[in-house]
PDB file of C-alpha atoms in Angstrom:
ATOM      1  CA  MET A  95     -70.043  38.929  15.759  1.00  0.00           C
ATOM      2  CA  LEU A  96     -67.962  36.135  14.348  1.00  0.00           C
ATOM      3  CA  LEU A  97     -64.786  37.515  15.904  1.00  0.00           C
ATOM      4  CA  GLN A  98     -66.195  37.655  19.429  1.00  0.00           C
ATOM      5  CA  PRO A  99     -65.509  34.023  20.307  1.00  0.00           C
ATOM      6  CA  LEU A 100     -61.974  34.403  19.008  1.00  0.00           C
ATOM      7  CA  TYR A 101     -61.060  37.471  20.981  1.00  0.00           C
ATOM      8  CA  GLY A 102     -63.519  37.330  23.893  1.00  0.00           C
ATOM      9  CA  LEU A 103     -64.346  41.034  23.610  1.00  0.00           C
ATOM     10  CA  PRO A 104     -67.777  42.550  24.247  1.00  0.00           C
ATOM     11  CA  PRO A 105     -69.979  43.008  21.153  1.00  0.00           C
ATOM     12  CA  ALA A 106     -69.751  46.821  21.188  1.00  0.00           C
ATOM     13  CA  ILE A 107     -65.965  46.754  21.030  1.00  0.00           C
ATOM     14  CA  MET A 108     -65.955  43.901  18.529  1.00  0.00           C
ATOM     15  CA  THR A 109     -68.176  45.901  16.149  1.00  0.00           C
ATOM     16  CA  ARG A 110     -65.749  48.826  16.189  1.00  0.00           C
ATOM     17  CA  PHE A 111     -62.783  46.419  15.959  1.00  0.00           C
ATOM     18  CA  SER A 112     -64.326  44.485  13.057  1.00  0.00           C
ATOM     19  CA  LEU A 113     -64.840  47.754  11.155  1.00  0.00           C
ATOM     20  CA  THR A 114     -61.154  48.462  11.593  1.00  0.00           C
ATOM     21  CA  LEU A 115     -60.291  44.954  10.457  1.00  0.00           C
ATOM     22  CA  ALA A 116     -62.460  45.322   7.387  1.00  0.00           C
ATOM     23  CA  ARG A 117     -60.165  48.072   6.097  1.00  0.00           C
ATOM     24  CA  PHE A 118     -56.963  46.144   6.770  1.00  0.00           C
ATOM     25  CA  SER A 119     -56.421  42.575   5.772  1.00  0.00           C
ATOM     26  CA  LEU A 120     -53.465  40.331   6.403  1.00  0.00           C
ATOM     27  CA  THR A 121     -53.841  38.759   2.976  1.00  0.00           C
ATOM     28  CA  ASP A 122     -53.861  40.654  -0.260  1.00  0.00           C
ATOM     29  CA  THR A 123     -57.199  39.841  -1.852  1.00  0.00           C
ATOM     30  CA  SER A 124     -56.423  41.819  -4.989  1.00  0.00           C
ATOM     31  CA  ARG A 125     -53.821  39.317  -6.117  1.00  0.00           C
ATOM     32  CA  ARG A 126     -54.404  35.797  -7.178  1.00  0.00           C
ATOM     33  CA  ASN A 127     -53.871  33.064  -4.605  1.00  0.00           C
ATOM     34  CA  TYR A 128     -50.373  31.667  -5.065  1.00  0.00           C
ATOM     35  CA  SER A 129     -51.357  28.168  -3.967  1.00  0.00           C
ATOM     36  CA  PHE A 130     -53.131  25.869  -6.388  1.00  0.00           C
ATOM     37  CA  ASP A 131     -54.477  22.365  -6.533  1.00  0.00           C
ATOM     38  CA  MET A 132     -52.070  19.619  -7.479  1.00  0.00           C
ATOM     39  CA  PRO A 133     -52.961  17.953 -10.762  1.00  0.00           C
ATOM     40  CA  ASP A 134     -54.377  14.436 -10.628  1.00  0.00           C
ATOM     41  CA  THR A 135     -51.793  13.079 -13.043  1.00  0.00           C
ATOM     42  CA  LYS A 136     -48.363  13.815 -11.751  1.00  0.00           C
ATOM     43  CA  ILE A 137     -45.607  14.325 -14.280  1.00  0.00           C
ATOM     44  CA  PRO A 138     -42.461  12.664 -12.959  1.00  0.00           C
ATOM     45  CA  THR A 139     -39.795  15.170 -12.100  1.00  0.00           C
ATOM     46  CA  ALA A 140     -36.062  14.599 -12.203  1.00  0.00           C
ATOM     47  CA  ILE A 141     -36.079  13.988  -8.449  1.00  0.00           C
ATOM     48  CA  ASP A 142     -38.871  11.409  -8.773  1.00  0.00           C
ATOM     49  CA  LEU A 143     -36.967   9.632 -11.538  1.00  0.00           C
ATOM     50  CA  GLU A 144     -33.755   9.686  -9.515  1.00  0.00           C
ATOM     51  CA  LEU A 145     -35.571   8.321  -6.453  1.00  0.00           C
ATOM     52  CA  LYS A 146     -37.063   5.506  -8.550  1.00  0.00           C
ATOM     53  CA  ARG A 147     -33.606   4.729  -9.973  1.00  0.00           C
ATOM     54  CA  LEU A 148     -32.114   4.698  -6.481  1.00  0.00           C
ATOM     55  CA  GLU A 149     -34.950   2.483  -5.235  1.00  0.00           C
ATOM     56  CA  ARG A 150     -34.304  -0.024  -8.022  1.00  0.00           C
ATOM     57  CA  ARG A 151     -30.561   0.101  -7.277  1.00  0.00           C
ATOM     58  CA  VAL A 152     -31.159  -0.516  -3.556  1.00  0.00           C
ATOM     59  CA  ASP A 153     -33.416  -3.459  -4.424  1.00  0.00           C
ATOM     60  CA  GLU A 154     -30.696  -4.861  -6.702  1.00  0.00           C
ATOM     61  CA  LEU A 155     -28.111  -4.420  -3.950  1.00  0.00           C
ATOM     62  CA  LEU A 156     -30.361  -6.177  -1.430  1.00  0.00           C
ATOM     63  CA  ASP A 157     -30.771  -9.076  -3.868  1.00  0.00           C
ATOM     64  CA  THR A 158     -26.999  -9.199  -4.376  1.00  0.00           C
ATOM     65  CA  VAL A 159     -26.390  -9.167  -0.620  1.00  0.00           C
ATOM     66  CA  GLN A 160     -28.871 -12.023  -0.183  1.00  0.00           C
ATOM     67  CA  GLN A 161     -27.174 -14.035  -2.937  1.00  0.00           C
ATOM     68  CA  LEU A 162     -23.740 -13.383  -1.426  1.00  0.00           C
ATOM     69  CA  LYS A 163     -24.958 -14.446   2.022  1.00  0.00           C
ATOM     70  CA  GLU A 164     -26.299 -17.692   0.563  1.00  0.00           C
ATOM     71  CA  GLU A 165     -23.099 -18.287  -1.406  1.00  0.00           C
ATOM     72  CA  ASN A 166     -21.000 -17.522   1.680  1.00  0.00           C
ATOM     73  CA  ARG A 167     -23.055 -19.990   3.751  1.00  0.00           C
ATOM     74  CA  ALA A 168     -22.637 -22.681   1.083  1.00  0.00           C
ATOM     75  CA  LEU A 169     -18.882 -22.032   0.845  1.00  0.00           C
ATOM     76  CA  ARG A 170     -18.459 -22.227   4.625  1.00  0.00           C
ATOM     77  CA  GLN A 171     -20.399 -25.479   4.674  1.00  0.00           C
ATOM     78  CA  ARG A 172     -18.214 -26.831   1.857  1.00  0.00           C
ATOM     79  CA  GLN A 173     -15.073 -25.673   3.683  1.00  0.00           C
ATOM     80  CA  ASP A 174     -16.165 -27.448   6.863  1.00  0.00           C
ATOM     81  CA  MET A 175     -16.895 -30.600   4.888  1.00  0.00           C
ATOM     82  CA  LEU A 176     -13.484 -30.463   3.158  1.00  0.00           C
ATOM     83  CA  ALA A 177     -11.693 -29.852   6.462  1.00  0.00           C
ATOM     84  CA  ALA A 178     -13.414 -32.912   7.961  1.00  0.00           C
ATOM     85  CA  GLU A 179     -12.497 -34.948   4.877  1.00  0.00           C
ATOM     86  CA  LYS A 180      -8.879 -33.765   5.130  1.00  0.00           C
ATOM     87  CA  THR A 181      -8.715 -34.805   8.791  1.00  0.00           C
ATOM     88  CA  SER A 182     -10.140 -38.194   7.898  1.00  0.00           C
ATOM     89  CA  LEU A 183      -7.615 -38.682   5.078  1.00  0.00           C
ATOM     90  CA  LEU A 184      -4.711 -37.631   7.311  1.00  0.00           C
ATOM     91  CA  ASN A 185      -5.824 -40.191   9.926  1.00  0.00           C
ATOM     92  CA  ARG A 186      -6.105 -42.920   7.275  1.00  0.00           C
ATOM     93  CA  ASN A 187      -2.697 -41.945   5.883  1.00  0.00           C
ATOM     94  CA  GLU A 188      -1.179 -42.216   9.333  1.00  0.00           C
ATOM     95  CA  GLN A 189      -2.772 -45.661   9.843  1.00  0.00           C
ATOM     96  CA  VAL A 190      -1.440 -46.858   6.484  1.00  0.00           C
ATOM     97  CA  ARG A 191       2.032 -45.504   7.267  1.00  0.00           C
ATOM     98  CA  THR A 192       2.017 -47.346  10.598  1.00  0.00           C
ATOM     99  CA  ARG A 193       0.933 -50.613   8.907  1.00  0.00           C
ATOM    100  CA  VAL A 194       3.568 -50.265   6.156  1.00  0.00           C
ATOM    101  CA  GLU A 195       6.292 -49.582   8.715  1.00  0.00           C
ATOM    102  CA  ALA A 196       5.132 -52.669  10.662  1.00  0.00           C
ATOM    103  CA  MET A 197       5.304 -54.797   7.469  1.00  0.00           C
ATOM    104  CA  ILE A 198       8.792 -53.507   6.690  1.00  0.00           C
ATOM    105  CA  GLY A 199       9.889 -54.349  10.212  1.00  0.00           C
ATOM    106  CA  ARG A 200       8.473 -57.895   9.890  1.00  0.00           C
ATOM    107  CA  LEU A 201      10.169 -58.366   6.483  1.00  0.00           C
ATOM    108  CA  LYS A 202      13.503 -57.257   7.906  1.00  0.00           C
ATOM    109  CA  ALA A 203      13.021 -59.625  10.836  1.00  0.00           C
ATOM    110  CA  MET A 204      12.217 -62.508   8.462  1.00  0.00           C
ATOM    111  CA  GLU A 205      15.303 -61.655   6.382  1.00  0.00           C
ATOM    112  CA  HIS A 206      17.589 -61.761   9.419  1.00  0.00           C
ATOM    113  CA  ASN A 207      16.048 -65.036  10.614  1.00  0.00           C
ATOM    114  CA  ALA A 208      16.415 -66.769   7.262  1.00  0.00           C
TER     115      ALA A 208
END
């Protein structure tokens, strides 16, 4: 009667069919079930240990990448600051050169006039 909803057959046929099914089973009931419950405390396997090691390594690499990004940002900022300072010093050097050349020209003019 339990198989009727599954197969949709009339009860008379299902009774004969269920008798046939009782003799043949898709699963071997004489043998022990090959599946079993997983233990509550899991013993780490080599794969678990390797995955943990890889996870730690990935975390270390992410930390290293973050540190390198920060260092790279600081170095770029320092490079920009030094480039601006260099431009400023070149401008000051050019101004000083112009003033010194002007002084030399005035001294030569004073020497010729004297």
